[in-house]
PDB file of C-alpha atoms in Angstrom:
ATOM      1  CA  MET A   1     -50.788  69.328 -46.906  1.00 64.00           C
ATOM      2  CA  ALA A   2     -53.377  72.177 -46.214  1.00 53.00           C
ATOM      3  CA  GLY A   3     -53.761  72.562 -42.043  1.00 55.00           C
ATOM      4  CA  ARG A   4     -56.838  71.500 -40.664  1.00 56.00           C
ATOM      5  CA  VAL A   5     -59.095  70.729 -37.349  1.00 49.00           C
ATOM      6  CA  LEU A   6     -58.722  67.308 -35.874  1.00 54.00           C
ATOM      7  CA  LYS A   7     -61.372  66.309 -34.588  1.00 54.00           C
ATOM      8  CA  ASN A   8     -61.700  63.962 -31.465  1.00 53.00           C
ATOM      9  CA  GLU A   9     -64.668  61.131 -31.888  1.00 69.00           C
ATOM     10  CA  ILE A  10     -61.786  58.935 -31.504  1.00 86.00           C
ATOM     11  CA  LYS A  11     -61.573  57.418 -27.780  1.00 90.00           C
ATOM     12  CA  TYR A  12     -58.233  56.700 -26.863  1.00 95.00           C
ATOM     13  CA  LYS A  13     -56.844  55.297 -23.394  1.00 94.00           C
ATOM     14  CA  ILE A  14     -54.150  57.959 -22.620  1.00 91.00           C
ATOM     15  CA  THR A  15     -54.325  61.854 -23.350  1.00 93.00           C
ATOM     16  CA  LEU A  16     -51.920  62.829 -24.893  1.00 94.00           C
ATOM     17  CA  ASP A  17     -50.035  66.161 -22.620  1.00 93.00           C
ATOM     18  CA  ASP A  18     -50.087  69.598 -24.364  1.00 95.00           C
ATOM     19  CA  ASP A  19     -46.741  68.721 -26.279  1.00 95.00           C
ATOM     20  CA  GLN A  20     -48.008  65.652 -28.234  1.00 95.00           C
ATOM     21  CA  LYS A  21     -50.866  67.413 -28.829  1.00 96.00           C
ATOM     22  CA  LYS A  22     -48.501  69.957 -30.365  1.00 97.00           C
ATOM     23  CA  VAL A  23     -46.428  67.005 -31.996  1.00 97.00           C
ATOM     24  CA  LYS A  24     -50.594  64.903 -32.794  1.00 97.00           C
ATOM     25  CA  GLU A  25     -51.170  68.039 -35.447  1.00 97.00           C
ATOM     26  CA  SER A  26     -48.399  68.053 -37.305  1.00 97.00           C
ATOM     27  CA  ILE A  27     -47.876  64.932 -38.569  1.00 97.00           C
ATOM     28  CA  PHE A  28     -51.492  65.545 -39.583  1.00 96.00           C
ATOM     29  CA  ASN A  29     -50.126  68.795 -41.846  1.00 96.00           C
ATOM     30  CA  ASN A  30     -46.952  67.474 -43.084  1.00 97.00           C
ATOM     31  CA  GLN A  31     -45.089  64.792 -45.114  1.00 98.00           C
ATOM     32  CA  ILE A  32     -42.293  64.121 -43.035  1.00 98.00           C
ATOM     33  CA  VAL A  33     -42.240  64.601 -38.497  1.00 98.00           C
ATOM     34  CA  VAL A  34     -38.861  64.267 -36.352  1.00 98.00           C
ATOM     35  CA  ILE A  35     -39.608  62.778 -33.157  1.00 98.00           C
ATOM     36  CA  THR A  36     -36.725  63.360 -30.081  1.00 96.00           C
ATOM     37  CA  GLY A  37     -36.617  63.045 -26.912  1.00 92.00           C
ATOM     38  CA  PHE A  38     -35.186  60.649 -23.398  1.00 86.00           C
ATOM     39  CA  ALA A  39     -36.756  57.661 -22.412  1.00 78.00           C
ATOM     40  CA  GLY A  40     -40.839  58.129 -21.073  1.00 82.00           C
ATOM     41  CA  SER A  41     -40.809  61.679 -23.098  1.00 88.00           C
ATOM     42  CA  GLY A  42     -43.948  59.983 -24.721  1.00 91.00           C
ATOM     43  CA  LYS A  43     -42.203  59.765 -28.955  1.00 94.00           C
ATOM     44  CA  SER A  44     -44.124  56.532 -29.631  1.00 94.00           C
ATOM     45  CA  LEU A  45     -47.099  56.765 -28.002  1.00 95.00           C
ATOM     46  CA  VAL A  46     -47.963  60.414 -30.019  1.00 97.00           C
ATOM     47  CA  ALA A  47     -46.904  58.514 -32.670  1.00 97.00           C
ATOM     48  CA  ALA A  48     -48.965  55.374 -32.279  1.00 97.00           C
ATOM     49  CA  GLN A  49     -51.779  57.099 -31.776  1.00 97.00           C
ATOM     50  CA  THR A  50     -51.520  59.474 -34.080  1.00 97.00           C
ATOM     51  CA  ALA A  51     -50.905  57.012 -36.656  1.00 97.00           C
ATOM     52  CA  LEU A  52     -53.963  54.721 -34.533  1.00 97.00           C
ATOM     53  CA  ASP A  53     -56.189  58.625 -36.075  1.00 96.00           C
ATOM     54  CA  LEU A  54     -54.982  58.279 -39.467  1.00 97.00           C
ATOM     55  CA  LEU A  55     -55.521  54.703 -40.115  1.00 97.00           C
ATOM     56  CA  PHE A  56     -59.372  55.195 -38.096  1.00 96.00           C
ATOM     57  CA  LYS A  57     -59.993  58.469 -40.095  1.00 94.00           C
ATOM     58  CA  LYS A  58     -59.193  57.067 -43.435  1.00 95.00           C
ATOM     59  CA  GLU A  59     -56.424  58.902 -43.639  1.00 95.00           C
ATOM     60  CA  VAL A  60     -54.327  55.765 -44.538  1.00 97.00           C
ATOM     61  CA  LYS A  61     -54.733  52.540 -45.964  1.00 97.00           C
ATOM     62  CA  LYS A  62     -51.454  51.089 -43.451  1.00 96.00           C
ATOM     63  CA  ILE A  63     -49.214  51.320 -40.692  1.00 97.00           C
ATOM     64  CA  TYR A  64     -45.598  50.788 -41.441  1.00 95.00           C
ATOM     65  CA  VAL A  65     -43.071  49.970 -38.424  1.00 95.00           C
ATOM     66  CA  THR A  66     -39.470  49.642 -39.260  1.00 93.00           C
ATOM     67  CA  ARG A  67     -36.582  50.700 -36.925  1.00 88.00           C
ATOM     68  CA  ALA A  68     -32.397  49.336 -37.363  1.00 80.00           C
ATOM     69  CA  ASN A  69     -32.075  45.999 -37.166  1.00 70.00           C
ATOM     70  CA  VAL A  70     -29.204  46.961 -33.587  1.00 57.00           C
ATOM     71  CA  VAL A  71     -30.725  46.995 -29.871  1.00 47.00           C
ATOM     72  CA  THR A  72     -28.572  47.873 -27.228  1.00 35.00           C
ATOM     73  CA  GLY A  73     -26.158  47.899 -29.215  1.00 38.00           C
ATOM     74  CA  ARG A  74     -26.277  44.740 -30.373  1.00 38.00           C
ATOM     75  CA  ASP A  75     -27.157  43.491 -33.893  1.00 41.00           C
ATOM     76  CA  MET A  76     -30.055  41.218 -33.410  1.00 45.00           C
ATOM     77  CA  GLY A  77     -28.557  39.210 -36.016  1.00 47.00           C
ATOM     78  CA  TYR A  78     -30.732  36.227 -37.957  1.00 44.00           C
ATOM     79  CA  LEU A  79     -33.471  35.097 -36.386  1.00 46.00           C
ATOM     80  CA  PRO A  80     -35.130  32.131 -36.856  1.00 47.00           C
ATOM     81  CA  GLY A  81     -38.782  31.414 -37.875  1.00 48.00           C
ATOM     82  CA  ASP A  82     -41.246  32.632 -40.343  1.00 47.00           C
ATOM     83  CA  ILE A  83     -41.774  36.406 -41.460  1.00 44.00           C
ATOM     84  CA  THR A  84     -43.748  36.914 -38.606  1.00 50.00           C
ATOM     85  CA  ASP A  85     -42.259  35.306 -36.313  1.00 49.00           C
ATOM     86  CA  LYS A  86     -38.673  37.618 -37.585  1.00 48.00           C
ATOM     87  CA  LEU A  87     -41.169  40.516 -37.704  1.00 50.00           C
ATOM     88  CA  ASN A  88     -41.835  40.746 -33.930  1.00 60.00           C
ATOM     89  CA  PRO A  89     -38.470  42.390 -32.536  1.00 67.00           C
ATOM     90  CA  TYR A  90     -39.339  45.170 -35.140  1.00 66.00           C
ATOM     91  CA  LEU A  91     -43.050  45.228 -34.021  1.00 83.00           C
ATOM     92  CA  GLU A  92     -42.930  44.071 -29.997  1.00 82.00           C
ATOM     93  CA  ALA A  93     -42.473  47.781 -28.743  1.00 83.00           C
ATOM     94  CA  PHE A  94     -44.790  49.672 -30.963  1.00 92.00           C
ATOM     95  CA  LYS A  95     -47.039  47.206 -30.562  1.00 93.00           C
ATOM     96  CA  GLU A  96     -47.510  47.947 -26.114  1.00 92.00           C
ATOM     97  CA  ASN A  97     -47.568  51.646 -27.307  1.00 94.00           C
ATOM     98  CA  LEU A  98     -51.235  51.063 -29.397  1.00 96.00           C
ATOM     99  CA  TYR A  99     -52.511  48.958 -26.450  1.00 96.00           C
ATOM    100  CA  ALA A 100     -52.261  51.551 -24.244  1.00 95.00           C
ATOM    101  CA  CYS A 101     -53.906  53.820 -26.817  1.00 96.00           C
ATOM    102  CA  TYR A 102     -56.807  51.658 -27.548  1.00 97.00           C
ATOM    103  CA  ASP A 103     -57.938  48.363 -27.227  1.00 96.00           C
ATOM    104  CA  LYS A 104     -56.171  45.305 -27.501  1.00 95.00           C
ATOM    105  CA  ASP A 105     -58.500  42.694 -28.646  1.00 96.00           C
ATOM    106  CA  LYS A 106     -59.629  45.494 -31.954  1.00 96.00           C
ATOM    107  CA  VAL A 107     -55.416  45.986 -32.682  1.00 95.00           C
ATOM    108  CA  ASP A 108     -54.395  42.691 -32.875  1.00 94.00           C
ATOM    109  CA  LYS A 109     -58.016  42.362 -35.701  1.00 96.00           C
ATOM    110  CA  HIS A 110     -55.753  45.428 -37.114  1.00 96.00           C
ATOM    111  CA  ILE A 111     -52.040  43.536 -37.028  1.00 94.00           C
ATOM    112  CA  GLN A 112     -53.118  40.139 -38.170  1.00 93.00           C
ATOM    113  CA  SER A 113     -54.985  41.976 -41.363  1.00 95.00           C
ATOM    114  CA  LYS A 114     -51.005  43.206 -42.264  1.00 93.00           C
ATOM    115  CA  GLU A 115     -53.299  47.232 -41.697  1.00 96.00           C
ATOM    116  CA  ILE A 116     -50.509  47.401 -38.716  1.00 96.00           C
ATOM    117  CA  ASP A 117     -47.611  45.619 -40.384  1.00 92.00           C
ATOM    118  CA  GLY A 118     -43.724  45.563 -39.378  1.00 90.00           C
ATOM    119  CA  THR A 119     -41.315  45.925 -42.115  1.00 87.00           C
ATOM    120  CA  PRO A 120     -37.696  45.171 -42.688  1.00 85.00           C
ATOM    121  CA  LEU A 121     -35.698  48.114 -43.214  1.00 86.00           C
ATOM    122  CA  ALA A 122     -34.402  45.544 -46.811  1.00 84.00           C
ATOM    123  CA  TYR A 123     -38.257  45.851 -46.745  1.00 85.00           C
ATOM    124  CA  ILE A 124     -38.534  49.527 -47.256  1.00 86.00           C
ATOM    125  CA  ARG A 125     -36.441  50.371 -50.433  1.00 80.00           C
ATOM    126  CA  GLY A 126     -38.555  48.863 -52.558  1.00 81.00           C
ATOM    127  CA  LYS A 127     -41.381  50.806 -51.619  1.00 89.00           C
ATOM    128  CA  THR A 128     -42.833  54.067 -52.591  1.00 94.00           C
ATOM    129  CA  ILE A 129     -44.911  55.298 -49.202  1.00 96.00           C
ATOM    130  CA  GLN A 130     -48.335  56.319 -49.486  1.00 96.00           C
ATOM    131  CA  ASP A 131     -49.486  55.185 -46.233  1.00 97.00           C
ATOM    132  CA  ILE A 132     -48.007  56.136 -42.281  1.00 97.00           C
ATOM    133  CA  LEU A 133     -44.377  54.936 -42.036  1.00 97.00           C
ATOM    134  CA  VAL A 134     -42.888  54.607 -38.149  1.00 97.00           C
ATOM    135  CA  VAL A 135     -39.223  55.083 -38.395  1.00 96.00           C
ATOM    136  CA  GLU A 136     -38.461  53.815 -34.387  1.00 94.00           C
ATOM    137  CA  GLU A 137     -35.144  53.436 -33.081  1.00 92.00           C
ATOM    138  CA  ALA A 138     -33.463  55.986 -35.356  1.00 95.00           C
ATOM    139  CA  GLN A 139     -30.188  57.509 -33.348  1.00 94.00           C
ATOM    140  CA  ASN A 140     -29.244  52.715 -34.379  1.00 92.00           C
ATOM    141  CA  LEU A 141     -29.431  54.496 -37.897  1.00 94.00           C
ATOM    142  CA  THR A 142     -26.842  55.868 -40.429  1.00 93.00           C
ATOM    143  CA  LYS A 143     -27.196  58.387 -42.673  1.00 95.00           C
ATOM    144  CA  HIS A 144     -27.190  56.674 -45.477  1.00 94.00           C
ATOM    145  CA  GLU A 145     -29.973  54.239 -43.742  1.00 93.00           C
ATOM    146  CA  MET A 146     -32.544  57.021 -43.408  1.00 96.00           C
ATOM    147  CA  LEU A 147     -31.775  58.522 -47.314  1.00 96.00           C
ATOM    148  CA  ALA A 148     -32.644  55.494 -48.387  1.00 94.00           C
ATOM    149  CA  ILE A 149     -35.799  55.753 -45.708  1.00 95.00           C
ATOM    150  CA  LEU A 150     -36.502  59.505 -46.938  1.00 97.00           C
ATOM    151  CA  THR A 151     -36.559  58.400 -50.797  1.00 95.00           C
ATOM    152  CA  ARG A 152     -39.258  56.413 -50.484  1.00 95.00           C
ATOM    153  CA  LEU A 153     -41.776  59.233 -50.197  1.00 97.00           C
ATOM    154  CA  GLY A 154     -45.324  58.857 -52.013  1.00 96.00           C
ATOM    155  CA  LYS A 155     -47.367  62.090 -52.855  1.00 95.00           C
ATOM    156  CA  ASN A 156     -49.991  61.612 -49.851  1.00 94.00           C
ATOM    157  CA  GLY A 157     -47.889  59.429 -47.883  1.00 97.00           C
ATOM    158  CA  ARG A 158     -46.445  60.498 -44.021  1.00 98.00           C
ATOM    159  CA  ILE A 159     -42.459  59.501 -41.850  1.00 98.00           C
ATOM    160  CA  ILE A 160     -42.402  60.231 -38.614  1.00 98.00           C
ATOM    161  CA  ILE A 161     -39.020  59.354 -37.525  1.00 98.00           C
ATOM    162  CA  ASN A 162     -38.274  58.446 -32.932  1.00 96.00           C
ATOM    163  CA  GLY A 163     -34.934  58.680 -31.835  1.00 94.00           C
ATOM    164  CA  ASP A 164     -32.402  59.300 -28.822  1.00 92.00           C
ATOM    165  CA  VAL A 165     -29.071  61.374 -29.963  1.00 89.00           C
ATOM    166  CA  ASN A 166     -27.822  60.350 -26.155  1.00 85.00           C
ATOM    167  CA  GLN A 167     -29.220  56.521 -26.679  1.00 81.00           C
ATOM    168  CA  SER A 168     -27.118  55.395 -29.897  1.00 80.00           C
ATOM    169  CA  ASP A 169     -25.526  51.822 -30.759  1.00 77.00           C
ATOM    170  CA  ILE A 170     -24.050  52.266 -33.670  1.00 77.00           C
ATOM    171  CA  LYS A 171     -20.109  54.481 -34.091  1.00 77.00           C
ATOM    172  CA  ASP A 172     -21.277  56.477 -36.431  1.00 76.00           C
ATOM    173  CA  SER A 173     -21.219  60.050 -34.328  1.00 80.00           C
ATOM    174  CA  HIS A 174     -23.094  61.771 -37.208  1.00 91.00           C
ATOM    175  CA  THR A 175     -26.676  58.704 -37.818  1.00 94.00           C
ATOM    176  CA  GLY A 176     -29.498  58.585 -39.124  1.00 95.00           C
ATOM    177  CA  LEU A 177     -31.250  60.415 -36.331  1.00 96.00           C
ATOM    178  CA  HIS A 178     -28.420  64.148 -36.989  1.00 96.00           C
ATOM    179  CA  TYR A 179     -29.777  63.788 -40.346  1.00 97.00           C
ATOM    180  CA  ALA A 180     -33.068  63.853 -40.268  1.00 97.00           C
ATOM    181  CA  ILE A 181     -32.761  66.818 -37.423  1.00 97.00           C
ATOM    182  CA  GLU A 182     -30.360  68.382 -40.050  1.00 97.00           C
ATOM    183  CA  LEU A 183     -33.084  68.469 -43.029  1.00 98.00           C
ATOM    184  CA  SER A 184     -35.875  69.871 -41.159  1.00 97.00           C
ATOM    185  CA  LYS A 185     -33.901  73.052 -40.389  1.00 96.00           C
ATOM    186  CA  ARG A 186     -33.079  73.613 -43.899  1.00 97.00           C
ATOM    187  CA  ILE A 187     -36.194  71.615 -45.634  1.00 97.00           C
ATOM    188  CA  GLU A 188     -39.210  73.361 -45.188  1.00 95.00           C
ATOM    189  CA  GLY A 189     -42.753  70.725 -44.524  1.00 93.00           C
ATOM    190  CA  ILE A 190     -40.288  68.487 -42.762  1.00 97.00           C
ATOM    191  CA  GLU A 191     -40.699  69.755 -38.747  1.00 98.00           C
ATOM    192  CA  TYR A 192     -38.841  68.825 -35.461  1.00 98.00           C
ATOM    193  CA  PHE A 193     -39.711  68.414 -32.296  1.00 97.00           C
ATOM    194  CA  LYS A 194     -37.784  67.049 -28.832  1.00 96.00           C
ATOM    195  CA  LEU A 195     -40.673  66.658 -26.057  1.00 94.00           C
ATOM    196  CA  LYS A 196     -39.868  66.958 -22.716  1.00 86.00           C
ATOM    197  CA  ASN A 197     -41.914  65.655 -19.930  1.00 79.00           C
ATOM    198  CA  ASN A 198     -41.170  62.468 -18.405  1.00 74.00           C
ATOM    199  CA  HIS A 199     -44.188  59.889 -18.835  1.00 59.00           C
ATOM    200  CA  ARG A 200     -42.230  57.149 -16.545  1.00 59.00           C
ATOM    201  CA  SER A 201     -40.830  57.089 -13.031  1.00 64.00           C
ATOM    202  CA  ASP A 202     -40.095  59.930 -11.056  1.00 63.00           C
ATOM    203  CA  LEU A 203     -36.960  58.442 -10.928  1.00 79.00           C
ATOM    204  CA  VAL A 204     -36.123  57.903 -14.888  1.00 67.00           C
ATOM    205  CA  GLY A 205     -35.829  61.565 -14.349  1.00 63.00           C
ATOM    206  CA  LYS A 206     -33.646  61.703 -12.208  1.00 75.00           C
ATOM    207  CA  ILE A 207     -30.921  58.518 -13.894  1.00 76.00           C
ATOM    208  CA  LEU A 208     -32.033  60.531 -16.795  1.00 64.00           C
ATOM    209  CA  ASP A 209     -30.702  64.635 -15.859  1.00 71.00           C
ATOM    210  CA  TYR A 210     -27.688  62.517 -13.343  1.00 77.00           C
ATOM    211  CA  GLU A 211     -26.600  60.490 -16.599  1.00 67.00           C
ATOM    212  CA  TYR A 212     -26.715  63.819 -19.100  1.00 60.00           C
ATOM    213  CA  SER A 213     -25.836  66.740 -16.644  1.00 67.00           C
ATOM    214  CA  GLY A 214     -21.607  65.344 -16.034  1.00 58.00           C
ATOM    215  CA  ASN A 215     -22.561  64.002 -12.097  1.00 58.00           C
ATOM    216  CA  ASN A 216     -21.704  61.511 -13.263  1.00 53.00           C
ATOM    217  CA  LEU A 217     -18.102  62.731 -14.621  1.00 46.00           C
ATOM    218  CA  LYS A 218     -17.887  64.419 -11.415  1.00 50.00           C
ATOM    219  CA  ASP A 219     -18.087  61.262  -9.802  1.00 51.00           C
ATOM    220  CA  THR A 220     -15.858  59.217 -11.903  1.00 45.00           C
ATOM    221  CA  ASN A 221     -13.287  62.052 -11.187  1.00 48.00           C
ATOM    222  CA  GLN A 222     -13.360  62.008  -7.391  1.00 48.00           C
ATOM    223  CA  ASN A 223     -13.250  57.947  -7.604  1.00 47.00           C
ATOM    224  CA  GLU A 224     -10.366  58.097  -9.494  1.00 44.00           C
ATOM    225  CA  ASP A 225      -8.913  60.331  -7.317  1.00 48.00           C
ATOM    226  CA  ASN A 226      -9.196  57.479  -3.964  1.00 45.00           C
TER     227      ASN A 226
END
């Protein structure tokens, strides 16, 4: 996809930071973009705003959202109700980011018209993605599942892959997210970004610093010695 200058005529409720703006521009200019970062780094937010931008500017006709059928270490299993009820857990978290970006009632109209649609992984395998697909929580996908998703990409489609390599709830050490990052380093046209800014409470940043700096291991060892 040729590079282009982004227009700013659409007014959103939230302003992206400089790193997020670079990601947004890359999504406009590439078919596959991988975004990682700790919780609160704004991965889903930039994906939501960019997907809306593409929809409103008629670059795409539809936004698909999918995610692994695993949440916080547990398989979601059987979900009661009709297909709309079953898709709610897949779309719910992403909807909050859409609402953060734009008017809730207008977003809901696009959801009701299926222009924004939650889609189970099994359904993706039967599609050719000619619009835009947002893959949430990609650290919970296997390499096989990620390959199945990426190979559905059509000539004019786009895929955004979001995830945090530190929060995987599956047993595989080399997840689908790891695989997508690996591909970005080997194949031109697949772009990879790691967002570092924390957009939640400062306490979130402190908790994550504690968790991943190794300090928690020191505390554990000290407790064991006492």
